[in-house]
Coordinates of N, CA and C in Angstrom, one line a residue:
M1 N 37.1 23.8 38.6 CA 37.4 23.4 37.4 C 38.4 24.2 36.1
S2 N 39.1 24.3 36.1 CA 40.3 24.9 34.6 C 39.8 24.9 33.6
P3 N 39.7 25.4 31.9 CA 39.5 24.7 31.0 C 40.4 23.6 30.7
N4 N 40.1 23.4 29.3 CA 41.9 22.5 29.4 C 42.2 23.1 28.4
T5 N 43.6 23.3 28.3 CA 44.4 24.5 27.5 C 44.9 23.3 26.4
N6 N 44.4 22.0 26.4 CA 44.8 20.5 25.1 C 44.2 20.9 24.0
N7 N 43.3 21.3 24.3 CA 42.1 20.9 23.8 C 42.4 22.3 22.5
R8 N 42.6 23.5 22.8 CA 42.2 24.2 22.5 C 42.8 24.4 20.4
P9 N 41.8 25.2 20.1 CA 42.0 25.3 18.7 C 43.7 25.3 18.0
P10 N 43.9 26.0 17.3 CA 45.4 26.6 17.0 C 45.2 27.5 16.7
T11 N 46.1 29.1 17.1 CA 46.0 29.8 16.6 C 45.7 30.6 15.4
P12 N 45.6 30.9 14.7 CA 46.3 31.8 12.9 C 47.6 32.1 12.9
A13 N 48.5 33.1 14.2 CA 49.7 32.7 14.3 C 51.0 31.0 13.8
F14 N 50.5 30.9 14.3 CA 51.6 29.0 14.0 C 51.3 28.6 13.5
L15 N 49.2 28.7 12.7 CA 49.3 28.1 11.7 C 50.3 28.3 9.7
S16 N 50.2 30.3 10.4 CA 50.5 31.1 8.8 C 51.6 31.2 9.2
R17 N 52.8 30.4 10.7 CA 54.8 29.3 10.1 C 54.9 28.8 10.4
M18 N 54.1 27.6 9.9 CA 53.3 26.4 9.5 C 53.8 26.4 8.4
L19 N 53.0 27.2 7.8 CA 52.6 27.6 6.4 C 53.3 27.8 5.7
S20 N 54.8 28.2 6.8 CA 55.9 29.7 5.7 C 57.6 28.1 5.9
I21 N 57.2 27.8 6.8 CA 57.6 26.5 6.9 C 58.0 25.3 6.6
L22 N 56.8 25.2 5.4 CA 56.2 23.6 4.5 C 56.9 24.3 2.6
I23 N 57.0 25.7 2.5 CA 57.0 26.4 1.7 C 58.7 26.3 2.1
K24 N 59.1 27.3 2.4 CA 60.8 27.3 2.6 C 60.6 26.4 2.0
A25 N 61.0 24.7 2.9 CA 61.7 24.0 2.7 C 61.3 23.0 1.4
A26 N 60.0 23.2 0.6 CA 59.7 23.0 -0.6 C 60.4 23.6 -1.9
V27 N 60.6 24.9 -1.2 CA 62.1 25.5 -1.7 C 62.8 25.4 -1.5
L28 N 63.7 24.4 -0.7 CA 65.0 24.4 -0.5 C 65.2 23.8 -0.9
L29 N 64.1 22.5 -0.9 CA 63.9 20.6 -1.6 C 64.1 20.6 -2.9
M30 N 63.3 22.2 -3.6 CA 64.0 21.5 -5.0 C 65.0 22.6 -5.2
L31 N 66.1 23.8 -5.4 CA 66.8 24.4 -5.7 C 67.7 22.7 -5.3
L32 N 67.7 22.5 -4.5 CA 68.7 20.4 -3.8 C 68.3 19.7 -5.1
F33 N 67.4 20.4 -5.4 CA 67.1 19.0 -6.8 C 67.6 19.9 -7.4
V34 N 66.9 21.1 -8.5 CA 68.2 21.5 -9.7 C 69.2 21.7 -9.6
F35 N 70.3 22.2 -8.2 CA 71.6 22.1 -8.4 C 72.2 19.9 -8.1
D36 N 71.4 19.5 -7.8 CA 72.2 17.7 -7.7 C 72.0 17.9 -9.1
K37 N 71.2 18.4 -10.2 CA 70.8 17.7 -11.5 C 72.1 19.1 -11.6
L38 N 72.9 20.3 -11.7 CA 73.8 21.1 -12.8 C 74.7 21.0 -12.6
L39 N 74.9 20.7 -11.2 CA 76.3 20.8 -10.4 C 77.1 19.8 -11.2
P40 N 77.1 18.4 -11.4 CA 77.6 18.1 -12.2 C 77.9 18.1 -14.1
S41 N 76.8 18.9 -14.7 CA 77.1 19.0 -16.2 C 77.9 20.5 -15.9
I42 N 77.4 20.7 -15.0 CA 78.3 22.3 -14.3 C 79.8 22.0 -14.1
S43 N 80.1 21.1 -14.2 CA 81.1 21.2 -12.7 C 82.5 20.2 -14.4
Q44 N 81.8 19.2 -14.9 CA 82.3 19.1 -16.6 C 82.6 19.7 -17.2
Q45 N 81.6 20.8 -17.4 CA 81.9 22.1 -18.0 C 83.2 22.8 -18.2
T46 N 82.8 22.9 -16.6 CA 84.3 23.5 -16.1 C 85.4 23.3 -16.5
Q47 N 85.8 21.2 -16.0 CA 86.3 20.8 -16.2 C 87.0 21.1 -17.9
S48 N 86.5 20.1 -18.6 CA 86.9 20.6 -19.7 C 87.2 21.7 -20.6
F49 N 87.4 23.4 -20.1 CA 87.3 24.4 -20.5 C 88.9 24.7 -20.2
V50 N 89.6 23.8 -19.0 CA 90.0 24.2 -17.6 C 91.8 23.3 -18.4
V51 N 90.7 21.9 -18.7 CA 91.8 21.0 -19.5 C 92.1 21.9 -21.5
A52 N 91.1 22.5 -21.2 CA 91.4 23.1 -23.7 C 92.2 24.4 -22.9
K53 N 92.2 25.1 -21.7 CA 93.1 26.4 -21.6 C 94.9 25.3 -21.9
W54 N 94.6 24.9 -20.5 CA 96.3 23.9 -20.5 C 96.7 23.1 -22.1
Q55 N 95.8 22.3 -22.6 CA 96.6 22.1 -23.4 C 96.9 23.2 -24.6
Q56 N 95.9 24.3 -24.6 CA 96.6 25.6 -25.5 C 97.8 26.5 -24.6
L57 N 98.0 26.6 -23.9 CA 98.6 27.1 -23.0 C 100.1 25.7 -23.1
S58 N 100.2 24.9 -23.4 CA 101.0 24.0 -23.5 C 101.8 24.0 -25.0
L59 N 100.6 23.9 -26.6 CA 100.6 23.8 -27.4 C 101.5 25.1 -28.0
M60 N 101.7 26.6 -27.2 CA 102.1 27.9 -27.4 C 104.4 28.2 -27.0
Q61 N 103.2 26.6 -26.6 CA 105.1 26.8 -25.5 C 106.1 25.6 -26.6
Q62 N 105.2 25.1 -27.1 CA 106.2 23.8 -28.6 C 106.8 24.9 -29.4
E63 N 107.8 24.3 -29.8 CA 108.4 25.4 -31.7 C 107.5 24.3 -32.5
L64 N 107.9 25.6 -33.0 CA 107.1 26.0 -34.5 C 107.3 24.6 -35.3
P65 N 107.0 23.9 -36.4 CA 107.5 23.3 -38.0 C 108.5 23.7 -38.2
T66 N 109.2 22.7 -38.9 CA 110.3 23.3 -39.5 C 111.0 22.3 -40.6
Q67 N 111.2 22.5 -41.0 CA 111.4 21.7 -42.4 C 112.2 20.6 -42.2
N68 N 110.6 19.7 -42.5 CA 111.4 18.4 -43.1 C 111.3 17.2 -41.3
S69 N 110.7 18.5 -40.4 CA 109.1 18.0 -38.9 C 107.8 17.4 -39.4
L70 N 107.2 17.6 -40.7 CA 106.1 17.8 -40.3 C 106.0 15.9 -41.1
P71 N 104.8 15.7 -40.8 CA 103.9 14.5 -42.1 C 103.3 14.5 -42.7
S72 N 103.2 14.6 -44.2 CA 102.8 14.2 -45.3 C 101.0 13.8 -44.7
P73 N 100.0 15.1 -45.2 CA 98.7 15.0 -44.6 C 97.8 13.3 -45.0
L74 N 98.8 12.7 -46.3 CA 98.2 11.7 -47.3 C 99.5 11.2 -47.3
P75 N 100.2 10.8 -46.0 CA 100.7 8.9 -45.9 C 101.2 8.7 -48.1
G76 N 103.0 9.1 -48.7 CA 102.6 7.7 -49.5 C 102.2 8.5 -51.3
Q77 N 101.7 9.9 -50.6 CA 100.7 10.5 -52.1 C 102.1 11.2 -52.5
H78 N 102.6 11.9 -53.8 CA 103.3 12.9 -54.7 C 102.8 14.0 -53.7
L79 N 104.4 15.1 -53.0 CA 104.3 16.1 -53.0 C 105.1 16.8 -53.8
A80 N 103.5 18.0 -54.7 CA 104.8 19.5 -55.5 C 105.1 20.4 -54.7
D81 N 106.2 21.8 -54.8 CA 105.8 22.5 -54.5 C 104.6 23.6 -55.3
T82 N 102.8 23.8 -54.4 CA 102.7 24.3 -55.7 C 102.5 25.7 -55.8
W83 N 103.2 25.6 -54.2 CA 102.8 27.1 -53.1 C 103.4 28.8 -53.7
G84 N 102.0 29.4 -53.9 CA 102.4 30.5 -53.7 C 102.1 30.1 -56.1
G85 N 100.8 30.2 -56.5 CA 100.7 29.6 -58.3 C 99.5 30.9 -58.1
A86 N 99.8 30.9 -59.3 CA 98.3 31.6 -59.7 C 96.0 31.8 -59.6
R87 N 95.8 32.3 -58.8 CA 95.0 31.7 -58.7 C 93.8 33.3 -59.2
S88 N 92.2 32.6 -59.3 CA 91.1 33.0 -60.1 C 91.3 34.6 -59.1
Q89 N 90.9 35.5 -59.4 CA 90.8 36.7 -59.2 C 91.8 38.0 -58.8
G90 N 93.2 37.2 -59.0 CA 94.8 38.1 -58.6 C 95.6 37.2 -57.1
R91 N 93.8 36.7 -56.9 CA 94.8 35.7 -55.2 C 96.1 34.7 -56.3
S92 N 97.9 34.4 -54.1 CA 98.2 33.3 -55.5 C 97.5 32.1 -54.1
H93 N 98.8 31.3 -54.0 CA 98.1 30.0 -54.3 C 99.0 29.9 -52.5
E94 N 97.9 30.2 -51.1 CA 99.0 30.0 -49.7 C 98.8 28.3 -49.1
G95 N 99.3 27.9 -50.2 CA 99.7 27.0 -49.9 C 99.9 24.8 -49.8
I96 N 99.6 24.4 -50.4 CA 99.9 22.9 -51.8 C 98.7 22.9 -51.8
D97 N 98.9 21.6 -52.7 CA 98.1 20.5 -53.3 C 98.5 19.2 -52.8
I98 N 97.7 18.3 -52.5 CA 97.7 16.7 -53.3 C 96.5 16.2 -52.9
F99 N 96.8 15.3 -54.6 CA 96.5 14.5 -54.8 C 95.6 13.3 -54.6
A100 N 94.8 12.7 -54.7 CA 94.7 11.0 -53.9 C 93.1 10.9 -54.4
K101 N 92.9 9.8 -54.5 CA 91.7 9.3 -54.7 C 90.3 10.0 -54.0
R102 N 89.1 10.4 -54.0 CA 88.4 10.8 -53.6 C 87.8 9.6 -52.1
G103 N 87.7 10.4 -50.8 CA 86.9 9.7 -49.6 C 89.2 8.5 -49.1
T104 N 89.6 9.1 -49.4 CA 91.6 9.3 -48.7 C 91.8 9.5 -47.8
P105 N 91.6 8.3 -46.6 CA 91.3 9.5 -45.5 C 92.7 10.3 -45.0
I106 N 92.9 11.2 -45.2 CA 92.9 12.2 -44.4 C 93.7 12.8 -42.8
Q107 N 95.3 12.8 -43.5 CA 96.3 12.5 -41.4 C 96.2 14.1 -40.6
A108 N 96.1 14.4 -40.0 CA 96.7 15.1 -39.5 C 97.8 15.3 -39.0
T109 N 98.4 16.4 -39.2 CA 100.6 16.2 -39.0 C 100.7 16.6 -38.3
T110 N 99.9 17.4 -37.2 CA 100.9 18.0 -36.0 C 99.9 17.0 -35.6
Q111 N 100.3 16.7 -34.0 CA 99.2 16.6 -32.6 C 98.7 18.5 -32.6
G112 N 97.5 19.0 -32.0 CA 97.2 20.4 -32.0 C 95.7 19.9 -31.2
I113 N 95.2 21.4 -31.7 CA 93.3 21.5 -31.0 C 92.2 22.0 -32.4
V114 N 91.9 21.3 -32.3 CA 90.8 21.6 -33.7 C 90.3 22.3 -33.1
S115 N 90.3 23.2 -34.0 CA 89.5 25.8 -33.3 C 88.5 25.1 -34.6
K116 N 88.5 24.8 -35.6 CA 87.5 24.4 -36.8 C 86.7 23.3 -37.9
V117 N 85.6 23.0 -38.2 CA 85.4 22.3 -38.4 C 84.1 22.4 -39.7
G118 N 83.9 23.2 -40.4 CA 83.1 23.1 -41.2 C 83.0 24.1 -42.3
E119 N 82.4 24.9 -43.3 CA 82.5 25.7 -44.7 C 83.2 26.3 -44.0
D120 N 83.9 26.8 -46.3 CA 83.9 28.3 -46.1 C 84.2 28.4 -47.5
T121 N 84.1 29.3 -48.0 CA 84.0 29.8 -49.0 C 84.9 29.0 -50.5
L122 N 85.9 29.3 -50.5 CA 86.7 28.7 -50.8 C 87.3 27.5 -50.7
G123 N 87.3 27.4 -49.3 CA 87.7 25.5 -49.5 C 86.9 24.3 -49.3
G124 N 85.4 25.4 -49.0 CA 84.0 24.5 -49.0 C 84.4 23.6 -47.8
R125 N 84.9 22.4 -47.6 CA 85.0 22.0 -46.0 C 86.0 21.8 -45.7
V126 N 85.8 22.7 -44.4 CA 88.2 22.7 -43.6 C 87.6 21.8 -41.9
V127 N 88.6 22.1 -42.4 CA 89.0 21.7 -41.0 C 90.5 22.8 -40.5
V128 N 90.2 22.8 -39.5 CA 91.3 24.0 -39.1 C 92.2 23.4 -37.5
I129 N 93.3 23.2 -37.8 CA 93.9 22.5 -36.1 C 94.8 23.9 -35.5
V130 N 94.9 23.9 -34.5 CA 95.9 24.9 -34.7 C 97.2 24.3 -33.4
G131 N 97.6 24.0 -33.8 CA 99.3 24.0 -33.3 C 100.1 23.8 -32.2
P132 N 101.5 23.0 -32.3 CA 102.3 23.1 -31.4 C 103.3 24.9 -32.4
G133 N 104.4 26.3 -31.2 CA 103.9 27.6 -31.6 C 102.4 28.1 -32.3
G134 N 101.5 27.6 -32.4 CA 100.3 28.3 -32.9 C 100.5 29.2 -34.0
A135 N 100.3 27.4 -34.0 CA 101.0 27.9 -35.8 C 99.1 26.6 -36.0
G136 N 98.4 27.8 -37.2 CA 97.0 27.1 -37.6 C 97.5 26.2 -38.3
H137 N 97.2 25.1 -38.8 CA 96.7 23.4 -40.4 C 95.6 23.9 -40.6
Y138 N 95.7 23.8 -42.2 CA 94.5 23.9 -42.8 C 94.3 22.9 -43.7
Y139 N 93.0 22.5 -43.9 CA 92.6 20.8 -44.2 C 91.8 22.1 -45.7
A140 N 91.9 21.1 -47.0 CA 90.5 22.3 -47.4 C 90.0 20.7 -48.7
H141 N 88.8 21.3 -48.6 CA 88.5 21.1 -49.9 C 88.0 19.1 -49.4
L142 N 87.8 18.9 -48.6 CA 87.3 18.1 -48.0 C 86.1 17.3 -48.5
D143 N 85.5 16.0 -49.2 CA 84.3 15.3 -48.8 C 84.1 15.4 -47.7
D144 N 84.2 15.0 -46.7 CA 83.8 14.8 -45.9 C 84.6 15.1 -44.1
Y145 N 84.7 14.7 -43.5 CA 84.2 15.6 -41.7 C 84.7 13.5 -41.1
A146 N 85.9 13.8 -40.8 CA 86.3 12.8 -39.7 C 85.0 12.7 -38.2
D147 N 85.0 11.7 -37.4 CA 84.6 12.2 -36.3 C 85.3 12.9 -35.4
I148 N 85.0 14.1 -35.5 CA 85.8 15.7 -34.8 C 85.1 16.8 -34.5
S149 N 84.9 17.7 -33.8 CA 84.4 18.9 -33.2 C 85.3 19.0 -33.1
P150 N 84.9 21.1 -33.1 CA 85.5 22.0 -32.4 C 86.1 21.8 -30.8
N151 N 87.7 21.9 -30.4 CA 87.9 22.5 -28.9 C 88.8 20.8 -28.9
D152 N 88.2 19.7 -29.9 CA 88.9 18.2 -29.6 C 90.1 17.7 -29.8
W153 N 91.0 17.4 -29.0 CA 92.5 17.1 -29.0 C 92.9 16.8 -30.7
V154 N 93.8 16.9 -31.5 CA 94.1 15.0 -32.1 C 95.2 14.9 -31.8
N155 N 95.8 13.7 -32.2 CA 97.6 13.8 -32.1 C 97.8 14.2 -34.0
S156 N 99.3 13.5 -33.9 CA 99.9 14.0 -35.6 C 98.9 11.9 -36.3
G157 N 98.7 11.7 -37.2 CA 98.2 10.9 -37.9 C 97.1 9.9 -37.5
D158 N 95.6 11.3 -36.6 CA 94.3 10.9 -36.0 C 93.7 11.2 -38.0
I159 N 92.8 10.6 -38.2 CA 92.1 11.0 -39.5 C 90.6 12.1 -38.7
I160 N 91.2 13.0 -39.7 CA 90.5 14.6 -39.7 C 90.1 14.0 -41.0
G161 N 89.4 13.6 -41.9 CA 88.5 14.0 -42.6 C 88.9 13.2 -43.8
Y162 N 88.3 14.1 -45.3 CA 89.2 12.7 -46.1 C 88.9 13.3 -47.5
V163 N 89.3 13.1 -48.8 CA 89.0 13.8 -49.9 C 88.8 13.9 -50.9
G164 N 88.5 15.5 -51.1 CA 87.4 15.4 -52.3 C 87.5 16.9 -53.1
D165 N 86.5 17.7 -53.1 CA 86.3 18.3 -54.4 C 86.3 19.9 -53.7
S166 N 85.1 19.9 -52.7 CA 84.2 20.9 -52.1 C 84.3 22.0 -52.7
G167 N 83.9 24.0 -52.3 CA 84.1 25.1 -52.2 C 84.5 25.0 -53.4
N168 N 85.6 26.3 -54.5 CA 85.9 25.9 -55.5 C 86.3 25.5 -56.1
A169 N 87.3 24.5 -54.9 CA 87.6 23.7 -55.9 C 86.4 22.2 -56.2
K170 N 85.8 22.8 -57.0 CA 84.2 21.9 -57.0 C 84.7 21.0 -59.1
G171 N 84.9 19.6 -58.3 CA 85.0 19.7 -60.7 C 86.2 19.6 -61.3
T172 N 87.4 19.7 -59.9 CA 88.8 19.5 -60.2 C 89.0 18.0 -59.8
P173 N 90.1 17.7 -60.0 CA 90.7 15.6 -59.7 C 90.3 16.1 -58.2
P174 N 90.2 15.2 -57.3 CA 90.2 15.3 -55.8 C 91.3 15.9 -55.3
H175 N 91.4 16.2 -54.5 CA 92.9 16.2 -53.4 C 92.4 17.0 -52.6
V176 N 93.4 17.7 -51.0 CA 93.2 18.1 -50.3 C 94.2 20.1 -50.2
H177 N 93.7 21.1 -50.2 CA 94.7 21.8 -49.6 C 95.2 22.1 -48.7
Y178 N 97.1 21.9 -48.2 CA 97.0 22.3 -47.0 C 97.5 22.9 -47.0
G179 N 97.7 24.4 -45.6 CA 98.3 25.5 -45.9 C 98.5 25.8 -43.6
I180 N 99.5 26.0 -43.3 CA 100.3 27.0 -43.2 C 100.7 28.3 -42.2
Y181 N 99.1 28.3 -41.2 CA 99.6 29.6 -41.1 C 100.3 29.8 -39.3
I182 N 101.5 31.3 -39.6 CA 101.6 31.3 -38.5 C 102.0 33.0 -38.5
N183 N 101.1 33.6 -36.8 CA 100.9 34.5 -36.8 C 99.9 35.2 -38.0
G184 N 99.4 34.6 -38.1 CA 98.4 35.3 -39.3 C 98.5 34.9 -40.2
S185 N 99.3 34.6 -40.8 CA 100.2 34.8 -42.1 C 101.0 33.6 -42.6
A186 N 100.4 32.9 -44.3 CA 100.6 32.4 -45.0 C 102.2 31.6 -44.5
V187 N 102.3 30.8 -44.8 CA 103.8 30.4 -44.5 C 103.7 29.2 -46.2
N188 N 105.0 28.7 -46.7 CA 105.4 27.3 -47.3 C 104.9 25.8 -46.7
P189 N 104.5 25.3 -47.2 CA 104.2 24.2 -46.1 C 105.1 23.2 -46.7
Y190 N 105.2 23.0 -48.2 CA 106.5 22.2 -48.2 C 107.9 22.5 -47.5
P191 N 108.5 23.2 -47.7 CA 109.8 22.9 -46.8 C 109.2 22.1 -45.3
L192 N 107.8 22.7 -44.7 CA 108.0 21.2 -43.5 C 107.4 20.0 -43.1
L193 N 107.3 19.9 -45.1 CA 107.0 18.1 -44.9 C 107.7 17.4 -44.7
Q194 N 107.5 16.3 -44.9 CA 108.6 15.5 -44.9 C 107.7 15.0 -46.6
K195 N 109.6 14.4 -47.0 CA 109.3 13.5 -48.8 C 109.4 12.1 -48.3
S196 N 108.7 11.4 -49.9 CA 109.1 10.3 -49.7 C 110.4 9.8 -50.9
K197 N 110.7 8.8 -50.1 CA 112.1 8.6 -51.0 C 111.6 7.8 -51.4

């Protein structure tokens, strides 16, 4: 009678191979789990990045603001040309000040991408929006910000913040300092704003 080969104990090589396969399967399952959790986030970040770049490219191809083309950031408030006025430390005023009651909502004068929501030494609480033609629209001395963040898209008329006296305007009547920068240089925003009749 020949010995029964079916009742033999498994060889060490077989056990080693099985253990290796189980470890590889476990590692593969863990990687699949991680990719499953990360992929939607990576995909969403990629999509947001592509949309932001498309919006920037679109803005750069649009015309810069022209005379009387922009609505006021504080509709109904009196506009005065305070451009170039003397400021401390030998500076000149690179924008205009529009006065209103503290907390009055400030509206974006143009569509664009929010590039900054934060503190600035002179301007205090500021919002910067990059609009058509790459012009930077600078809103300073805010009391508070609206619910916006850098890279958000805003449309003309959207609320971006509220009138205050932050920064070096502390203690002055509440107002928004509105400036426009084209190719890094300040331009007088007064002629570009529509005036109430």
